[in-house]
Tab-separated table of C-alpha atoms and ligand atoms in Angstrom:
chain	number	residue	atom	x	y	z
Y	1	MET	CA	0.000	0.000	0.000
Y	2	LYS	CA	1.398	3.405	-0.986
Y	3	ILE	CA	-0.133	6.318	0.906
Y	4	GLY	CA	0.131	9.975	-0.136
Y	5	ILE	CA	-0.381	12.622	2.525
Y	6	LEU	CA	-0.855	16.377	2.075
Y	7	THR	CA	-1.647	19.351	4.276
Y	8	GLY	CA	-3.799	22.073	2.699
Y	9	GLY	CA	-5.323	25.449	3.563
Y	10	GLY	CA	-4.210	27.633	6.468
Y	11	ASP	CA	-1.600	25.853	8.564
Y	12	CYS	CA	-2.274	25.073	12.193
Y	13	PRO	CA	-0.439	23.594	15.159
Y	14	GLY	CA	-0.655	19.797	15.111
Y	15	LEU	CA	-0.172	19.208	11.372
Y	16	ASN	CA	3.269	17.722	11.958
Y	17	ALA	CA	1.877	15.558	14.745
Y	18	VAL	CA	-0.627	14.086	12.245
Y	19	ILE	CA	2.072	13.487	9.624
Y	20	ARG	CA	4.242	11.724	12.225
Y	21	ALA	CA	1.308	9.600	13.427
Y	22	VAL	CA	0.443	8.538	9.874
Y	23	VAL	CA	4.035	7.551	9.131
Y	24	ARG	CA	4.458	5.694	12.439
Y	25	LYS	CA	1.178	3.777	12.117
Y	26	ALA	CA	1.851	3.043	8.437
Y	27	ALA	CA	5.228	1.563	9.459
Y	28	HIS	CA	3.345	-0.997	11.574
Y	29	TYR	CA	1.723	-2.320	8.420
Y	30	ASN	CA	4.796	-1.826	6.216
Y	31	TYR	CA	2.946	0.741	4.136
Y	32	GLU	CA	4.968	3.292	2.188
Y	33	VAL	CA	4.206	6.999	2.739
Y	34	ILE	CA	4.827	9.830	0.277
Y	35	GLY	CA	4.546	13.439	1.420
Y	36	ILE	CA	2.913	15.708	-1.168
Y	37	LYS	CA	4.274	19.242	-0.967
Y	38	ASP	CA	2.118	22.351	-0.486
Y	39	GLY	CA	-1.319	20.766	-0.425
Y	40	TRP	CA	-3.110	19.998	-3.681
Y	41	LYS	CA	-0.530	22.145	-5.490
Y	42	GLY	CA	2.001	19.336	-5.063
Y	43	LEU	CA	-0.303	16.956	-6.878
Y	44	VAL	CA	-0.974	19.389	-9.699
Y	45	GLU	CA	2.759	20.134	-10.069
Y	46	LEU	CA	4.080	16.688	-9.070
Y	47	ASN	CA	6.106	17.749	-6.074
Y	48	ALA	CA	6.488	15.049	-3.452
Y	49	MET	CA	8.993	13.517	-1.046
Y	50	PRO	CA	9.307	10.132	0.617
Y	51	LEU	CA	8.485	10.052	4.315
Y	52	ASN	CA	9.775	7.562	6.825
Y	53	VAL	CA	10.252	7.214	10.556
Y	54	GLN	CA	13.587	9.094	10.448
Y	55	VAL	CA	12.168	12.032	8.484
Y	56	VAL	CA	9.330	12.564	10.965
Y	57	SER	CA	11.485	12.143	14.046
Y	58	GLY	CA	11.277	15.184	16.333
Y	59	ILE	CA	8.388	16.959	14.602
Y	60	LEU	CA	5.614	16.201	17.117
Y	61	SER	CA	5.958	19.515	18.918
Y	62	ARG	CA	6.746	21.659	15.890
Y	63	GLY	CA	4.137	24.076	14.496
Y	64	GLY	CA	3.607	24.602	10.768
Y	65	THR	CA	3.938	21.623	8.445
Y	66	ILE	CA	7.076	19.961	7.092
Y	67	LEU	CA	5.140	19.429	3.848
Y	68	GLY	CA	4.203	23.052	3.326
Y	69	THR	CA	0.676	24.145	2.478
Y	70	SER	CA	-1.262	26.232	-0.018
Y	71	ARG	CA	-4.807	27.144	-0.879
Y	72	THR	CA	-4.719	25.457	-4.300
Y	73	ASN	CA	-7.990	24.228	-5.730
Y	74	PRO	CA	-7.243	21.663	-8.461
Y	75	PHE	CA	-10.872	21.832	-9.570
Y	76	LYS	CA	-10.507	25.481	-10.550
Y	77	SER	CA	-9.889	24.261	-14.073
Y	78	PRO	CA	-10.475	20.865	-15.737
Y	79	ASP	CA	-6.782	20.821	-16.732
Y	80	THR	CA	-5.436	21.063	-13.190
Y	81	ALA	CA	-7.974	18.514	-11.926
Y	82	ASP	CA	-6.816	16.159	-14.658
Y	83	GLN	CA	-3.151	16.789	-13.829
Y	84	ALA	CA	-3.752	15.995	-10.164
Y	85	VAL	CA	-5.422	12.694	-11.041
Y	86	GLN	CA	-2.648	11.802	-13.501
Y	87	ASN	CA	0.007	12.588	-10.913
Y	88	ILE	CA	-1.663	10.397	-8.298
Y	89	LYS	CA	-1.253	7.595	-10.837
Y	90	LYS	CA	2.325	8.602	-11.701
Y	91	LEU	CA	3.286	8.505	-8.033
Y	92	GLY	CA	1.625	5.103	-7.755
Y	93	LEU	CA	-0.509	6.225	-4.825
Y	94	ASP	CA	-3.225	3.853	-3.651
Y	95	VAL	CA	-4.809	6.456	-1.401
Y	96	VAL	CA	-4.395	10.122	-0.490
Y	97	ILE	CA	-4.809	11.382	3.074
Y	98	ALA	CA	-5.834	15.048	2.975
Y	99	VAL	CA	-5.322	16.968	6.207
Y	100	GLY	CA	-7.327	20.158	5.952
Y	101	GLY	CA	-10.426	22.231	6.474
Y	102	ASP	CA	-13.583	22.428	4.386
Y	103	ASP	CA	-11.829	23.498	1.162
Y	104	THR	CA	-9.072	20.864	1.243
Y	105	LEU	CA	-11.455	18.117	2.338
Y	106	GLY	CA	-14.021	19.286	-0.219
Y	107	VAL	CA	-11.467	18.470	-2.932
Y	108	ALA	CA	-10.848	15.053	-1.313
Y	109	ALA	CA	-14.601	14.383	-1.339
Y	110	LYS	CA	-14.828	15.345	-5.038
Y	111	LEU	CA	-11.875	13.139	-5.956
Y	112	PHE	CA	-13.446	10.238	-4.088
Y	113	LYS	CA	-16.576	10.668	-6.183
Y	114	GLN	CA	-14.348	10.335	-9.247
Y	115	GLY	CA	-12.980	7.006	-8.048
Y	116	ILE	CA	-9.800	8.171	-6.269
Y	117	LYS	CA	-9.376	6.700	-2.797
Y	118	THR	CA	-9.118	9.499	-0.250
Y	119	ILE	CA	-9.247	9.882	3.530
Y	120	GLY	CA	-9.753	13.139	5.441
Y	121	VAL	CA	-8.288	14.442	8.679
Y	122	PRO	CA	-10.115	17.520	10.025
Y	123	LYS	CA	-7.889	20.527	10.615
Y	124	THR	CA	-8.667	24.156	11.249
Y	125	ILE	CA	-8.102	26.530	14.109
Y	126	ASP	CA	-11.602	27.832	13.316
Y	127	ASN	CA	-13.206	24.540	14.529
Y	128	ASP	CA	-16.005	24.960	11.995
Y	129	LEU	CA	-16.075	21.506	10.382
Y	130	SER	CA	-19.241	19.445	10.741
Y	131	GLY	CA	-19.378	15.960	12.187
Y	132	THR	CA	-16.494	16.439	14.582
Y	133	ASP	CA	-16.656	18.061	18.008
Y	134	PHE	CA	-13.184	19.538	17.648
Y	135	THR	CA	-10.531	19.988	15.000
Y	136	PHE	CA	-6.899	20.016	16.109
Y	137	GLY	CA	-5.288	23.470	16.225
Y	138	PHE	CA	-8.360	25.023	17.829
Y	139	ASP	CA	-7.260	24.379	21.405
Y	140	THR	CA	-3.857	25.935	20.719
Y	141	ALA	CA	-5.472	29.020	19.175
Y	142	VAL	CA	-7.784	29.368	22.177
Y	143	SER	CA	-4.796	29.164	24.556
Y	144	ILE	CA	-3.028	31.908	22.629
Y	145	VAL	CA	-6.103	34.150	22.709
Y	146	THR	CA	-6.527	33.479	26.438
Y	147	GLU	CA	-2.953	34.435	27.202
Y	148	ALA	CA	-3.242	37.541	25.035
Y	149	LEU	CA	-6.412	38.604	26.879
Y	150	ASP	CA	-4.690	38.134	30.253
Y	151	ARG	CA	-1.894	40.416	29.093
Y	152	LEU	CA	-4.234	42.936	27.501
Y	153	HIS	CA	-6.301	43.134	30.693
Y	154	THR	CA	-3.437	44.588	32.718
Y	155	THR	CA	-2.438	47.285	30.233
Y	156	THR	CA	-6.053	48.153	29.353
Y	157	GLU	CA	-7.014	48.475	33.011
Y	158	ALA	CA	-3.955	50.594	33.811
Y	159	HIS	CA	-4.942	53.107	31.134
Y	160	HIS	CA	-8.720	52.990	31.711
Y	161	ARG	CA	-9.151	52.170	28.043
Y	162	THR	CA	-11.281	49.933	25.897
Y	163	MET	CA	-9.407	47.254	23.964
Y	164	VAL	CA	-10.917	45.615	20.911
Y	165	VAL	CA	-9.239	42.266	20.205
Y	166	GLU	CA	-9.751	40.859	16.712
Y	167	VAL	CA	-9.333	37.085	16.520
Y	168	MET	CA	-9.618	34.582	13.658
Y	169	GLY	CA	-12.909	32.966	12.737
Y	170	ARG	CA	-14.207	33.505	9.242
Y	171	HIS	CA	-17.627	31.842	9.283
Y	172	ALA	CA	-17.877	30.813	12.924
Y	173	GLY	CA	-16.920	32.427	16.210
Y	174	TRP	CA	-15.539	29.411	18.074
Y	175	ILE	CA	-12.153	30.978	18.841
Y	176	ALA	CA	-13.790	34.239	19.925
Y	177	THR	CA	-16.301	32.454	22.160
Y	178	TYR	CA	-13.902	30.014	23.835
Y	179	GLY	CA	-10.978	32.449	24.000
Y	180	GLY	CA	-13.218	35.276	25.187
Y	181	LEU	CA	-14.841	33.124	27.867
Y	182	ALA	CA	-11.470	31.837	29.108
Y	183	GLY	CA	-9.928	35.308	29.000
Y	184	GLY	CA	-12.795	37.177	30.678
Y	185	ALA	CA	-14.021	39.256	27.733
Y	186	ASP	CA	-16.660	41.895	28.494
Y	187	MET	CA	-18.348	41.243	25.154
Y	188	ILE	CA	-17.836	38.737	22.344
Y	189	LEU	CA	-18.923	39.399	18.775
Y	190	ILE	CA	-19.199	36.476	16.380
Y	191	PRO	CA	-20.093	35.963	12.700
Y	192	GLU	CA	-23.219	34.025	13.660
Y	193	MET	CA	-24.867	37.122	15.179
Y	194	PRO	CA	-24.715	40.514	13.426
Y	195	PHE	CA	-24.105	43.050	16.185
Y	196	ASP	CA	-25.224	46.563	16.995
Y	197	VAL	CA	-22.375	49.030	17.608
Y	198	GLU	CA	-24.687	50.838	20.083
Y	199	ASP	CA	-24.950	47.677	22.226
Y	200	VAL	CA	-21.157	47.454	22.427
Y	201	CYS	CA	-20.931	51.136	23.381
Y	202	ASN	CA	-23.582	50.638	26.062
Y	203	VAL	CA	-21.435	47.911	27.671
Y	204	VAL	CA	-18.411	50.218	27.659
Y	205	LYS	CA	-20.440	53.099	29.160
Y	206	LYS	CA	-22.095	50.863	31.780
Y	207	ARG	CA	-18.747	49.535	32.950
Y	208	ALA	CA	-17.300	53.046	33.168
Y	209	HIS	CA	-20.384	54.200	35.099
Y	210	GLU	CA	-20.011	51.315	37.563
Y	211	GLY	CA	-16.397	52.206	38.252
Y	212	ARG	CA	-14.903	49.479	36.077
Y	213	GLY	CA	-13.219	51.923	33.785
Y	214	PHE	CA	-11.893	49.512	31.200
Y	215	SER	CA	-13.410	47.022	28.779
Y	216	ILE	CA	-12.181	44.142	26.661
Y	217	ILE	CA	-14.199	43.416	23.524
Y	218	VAL	CA	-13.373	40.286	21.516
Y	219	VAL	CA	-14.459	40.307	17.896
Y	220	ALA	CA	-14.131	37.490	15.368
Y	221	GLU	CA	-12.738	38.673	12.037
Y	222	GLY	CA	-15.908	37.503	10.277
Y	223	ALA	CA	-18.314	39.354	12.594
Y	224	VAL	CA	-20.347	42.113	10.952
Y	225	PRO	CA	-22.274	45.084	12.289
Y	226	LYS	CA	-25.998	45.024	11.553
Y	227	GLY	CA	-26.865	46.648	8.256
Y	228	ILE	CA	-23.553	45.845	6.565
Y	229	GLU	CA	-23.653	43.345	3.721
Y	230	GLY	CA	-20.841	40.759	3.478
Y	231	TYR	CA	-17.583	40.996	5.430
Y	232	ILE	CA	-15.157	43.730	6.380
Y	233	ALA	CA	-12.154	42.695	4.301
Y	234	LYS	CA	-8.651	43.996	3.620
Y	235	ASP	CA	-9.236	44.074	-0.126
Y	236	ALA	CA	-11.425	42.465	-2.735
Y	237	LYS	CA	-8.800	39.866	-3.767
Y	238	LYS	CA	-10.056	36.279	-3.503
Y	239	ASP	CA	-8.197	32.963	-3.066
Y	240	ALA	CA	-8.700	29.864	-5.250
Y	241	PHE	CA	-11.720	28.859	-3.177
Y	242	GLY	CA	-13.316	32.307	-3.483
Y	243	HIS	CA	-12.533	33.648	0.027
Y	244	VAL	CA	-11.528	37.261	0.613
Y	245	VAL	CA	-8.739	38.076	3.093
Y	246	LEU	CA	-10.574	39.225	6.199
Y	247	GLY	CA	-9.392	41.826	8.682
Y	248	GLY	CA	-10.331	45.297	9.753
Y	249	ILE	CA	-13.407	44.794	11.917
Y	250	GLY	CA	-11.304	45.421	15.075
Y	251	GLU	CA	-10.072	48.768	13.843
Y	252	PHE	CA	-13.503	49.741	12.543
Y	253	LEU	CA	-15.105	48.956	15.879
Y	254	ALA	CA	-12.413	50.620	17.999
Y	255	LYS	CA	-12.866	53.871	16.073
Y	256	ALA	CA	-16.654	53.703	16.411
Y	257	ILE	CA	-16.475	53.017	20.177
Y	258	GLU	CA	-14.072	55.874	20.842
Y	259	LYS	CA	-16.221	58.263	18.827
Y	260	LYS	CA	-19.475	57.281	20.525
Y	261	THR	CA	-18.268	56.850	24.133
Y	262	ASP	CA	-15.300	59.215	24.491
Y	263	VAL	CA	-13.413	56.332	26.111
Y	264	GLU	CA	-9.909	55.992	24.681
Y	265	THR	CA	-9.972	52.804	22.604
Y	266	ARG	CA	-7.241	50.699	21.022
Y	267	HIS	CA	-7.399	47.586	18.910
Y	268	VAL	CA	-5.156	44.539	18.536
Y	269	VAL	CA	-5.270	42.009	15.712
Y	270	LEU	CA	-3.943	38.656	16.961
Y	271	GLY	CA	-3.816	37.333	13.394
Y	272	HIS	CA	-1.370	34.569	12.591
Y	273	LEU	CA	0.003	34.434	16.135
Y	274	GLN	CA	-3.017	32.188	16.686
Y	275	ARG	CA	-1.780	29.707	14.102
Y	276	GLY	CA	1.928	29.605	14.854
Y	277	GLY	CA	4.095	27.733	17.314
Y	278	SER	CA	3.806	24.512	19.260
Y	279	PRO	CA	0.503	22.672	19.632
Y	280	THR	CA	-0.960	22.230	23.118
Y	281	ALA	CA	-0.921	18.749	24.674
Y	282	TYR	CA	-4.639	18.436	23.803
Y	283	ASP	CA	-4.005	19.191	20.121
Y	284	ARG	CA	-0.990	16.856	19.969
Y	285	ILE	CA	-3.045	13.994	21.346
Y	286	LEU	CA	-6.004	14.724	19.050
Y	287	ALA	CA	-3.653	14.951	16.049
Y	288	CYS	CA	-2.038	11.603	16.966
Y	289	ARG	CA	-5.454	9.969	17.316
Y	290	TYR	CA	-6.626	11.335	13.947
Y	291	GLY	CA	-3.425	10.274	12.167
Y	292	VAL	CA	-3.565	6.753	13.575
Y	293	ARG	CA	-7.247	6.427	12.688
Y	294	ALA	CA	-6.604	7.586	9.100
Y	295	VAL	CA	-4.193	4.681	8.574
Y	296	GLU	CA	-6.518	2.247	10.341
Y	297	LEU	CA	-9.273	3.272	7.913
Y	298	ILE	CA	-6.961	2.543	5.002
Y	299	HIS	CA	-6.048	-0.840	6.492
Y	300	ALA	CA	-9.747	-1.630	6.883
Y	301	GLY	CA	-10.402	-0.600	3.256
Y	302	LYS	CA	-12.750	2.222	4.310
Y	303	PHE	CA	-12.250	5.129	1.913
Y	304	GLY	CA	-14.008	8.463	1.359
Y	305	ARG	CA	-14.137	8.819	5.151
Y	306	MET	CA	-13.015	11.496	7.590
Y	307	ALA	CA	-11.710	10.780	11.081
Y	308	ALA	CA	-13.783	12.713	13.620
Y	309	LEU	CA	-14.084	13.272	17.342
Y	310	GLN	CA	-17.504	12.628	18.812
Y	311	GLY	CA	-17.657	12.869	22.564
Y	312	ASN	CA	-14.389	11.296	23.617
Y	313	LYS	CA	-14.291	8.743	20.832
Y	314	ILE	CA	-12.603	8.891	17.450
Y	315	VAL	CA	-15.114	7.790	14.836
Y	316	ASP	CA	-15.257	8.055	11.067
Y	317	ILE	CA	-17.868	9.768	8.941
Y	318	PRO	CA	-18.325	10.234	5.175
Y	319	LEU	CA	-16.053	13.035	3.909
Y	320	GLU	CA	-19.080	14.733	2.397
Y	321	GLU	CA	-20.720	14.976	5.797
Y	322	GLY	CA	-17.706	16.794	7.235
Y	323	VAL	CA	-17.759	19.491	4.577
Y	324	LYS	CA	-21.465	19.826	3.900
Y	325	GLN	CA	-22.012	22.804	6.195
Y	326	THR	CA	-20.224	25.166	8.540
Y	327	LYS	CA	-20.405	24.118	12.179
Y	328	THR	CA	-21.442	27.302	13.928
Y	329	VAL	CA	-20.937	28.131	17.597
Y	330	ASP	CA	-22.849	26.106	20.128
Y	331	MET	CA	-25.238	28.682	21.583
Y	332	GLU	CA	-25.195	26.959	24.955
Y	333	ILE	CA	-21.542	27.951	25.348
Y	334	TYR	CA	-22.129	31.433	23.960
Y	335	LYS	CA	-24.887	31.918	26.550
Y	336	VAL	CA	-22.437	31.030	29.321
Y	337	ALA	CA	-19.999	33.623	27.956
Y	338	GLU	CA	-22.863	36.150	27.801
Y	339	VAL	CA	-23.315	35.924	31.576
Y	340	PHE	CA	-20.020	37.793	31.870
Y	341	PHE	CA	-20.808	40.548	29.363
Y	342	GLY	CA	-20.998	44.094	30.680
C	401	F6P	O1	-9.045	29.053	7.827
C	401	F6P	C1	-8.321	29.377	8.932
C	401	F6P	C2	-7.942	30.843	8.947
C	401	F6P	O2	-7.024	30.995	9.992
C	401	F6P	C3	-9.130	31.801	9.086
C	401	F6P	O3	-9.536	31.979	10.409
C	401	F6P	C4	-8.568	33.061	8.480
C	401	F6P	O4	-9.577	33.870	7.933
C	401	F6P	C5	-7.680	32.566	7.400
C	401	F6P	O5	-7.314	31.252	7.751
C	401	F6P	C6	-6.474	33.416	7.175
C	401	F6P	O6	-5.772	32.896	6.111
C	401	F6P	P1	-4.397	33.421	5.542
C	401	F6P	O7	-3.307	32.776	6.332
C	401	F6P	O8	-4.393	32.979	4.146
C	401	F6P	O9	-4.364	34.901	5.726
């Protein structure tokens, strides 16, 4: 059995832990593993490297991905889709493990429909994939946001300011909700619920009135004020999957708050800090479990499946189910966070 593995989309802590787990479990069965470079791009351009136990030694704790990543969509044109399929054959791959979010796994699901054996491993710091309770990378991102909020609390309080903290989360506010709850945010704004700038200002004013002269507002990059169509984005440029580069809601909101409340307001964009560095122990373990399960699925001849976490068990679900819709924030958790607003 010759397994190809690729990592696609935005990187996240734990990718290397998955690659290592796949190689180590594959070694148990004497399966060969080929690393495809830079996501689906490596299949379109035929760029791959052999992986073995020596190559993956020492990468468990390392962020990023030794394979590189990209947001390449081979189905953007029939030619590139054809090239990818031809190159799978050229490399002699029996199956491709795609480690990625909805875009990367969406390609794996499409290829499976065309008769190519694929397996998915759910990855995204955004935690917005269906069918799995958590994706690896999310816990690390939440820890980074939590630590940032702890640090921002002291400086914001010292200056009696309002701090708007923009975190990642394009379609879903999981990082904002979990990070904001853990870091004691005074309000959390998420893409699932268009917000009213007035409501945010009222929280800031109420806190000032009650003698708590500082506020921390967490806003997901994909959150939008009521009445605004679409997202606040850096520019109109789109990636191969049609997504714009988000960013700017933090600055927009900070300016609006300062203008309407007269409270000095700053903003911080945590950006790619949330995706870099070492995975937490939780993410390492989840990544190991996903990687091992991916190879077990191959050994069992179960293809077109995605490893998933349900409760405390690793299960497998059809790839299509994982990508069919965005998993939005669990309102039960948001309601807990809401208790601490204001
Ligand atoms: O998909 C994960 C993610 O981190 C999103 O939260 C964010 O919008 C996007 O990737 C940023 O991507 P890039 O690294 O291409 O700027």
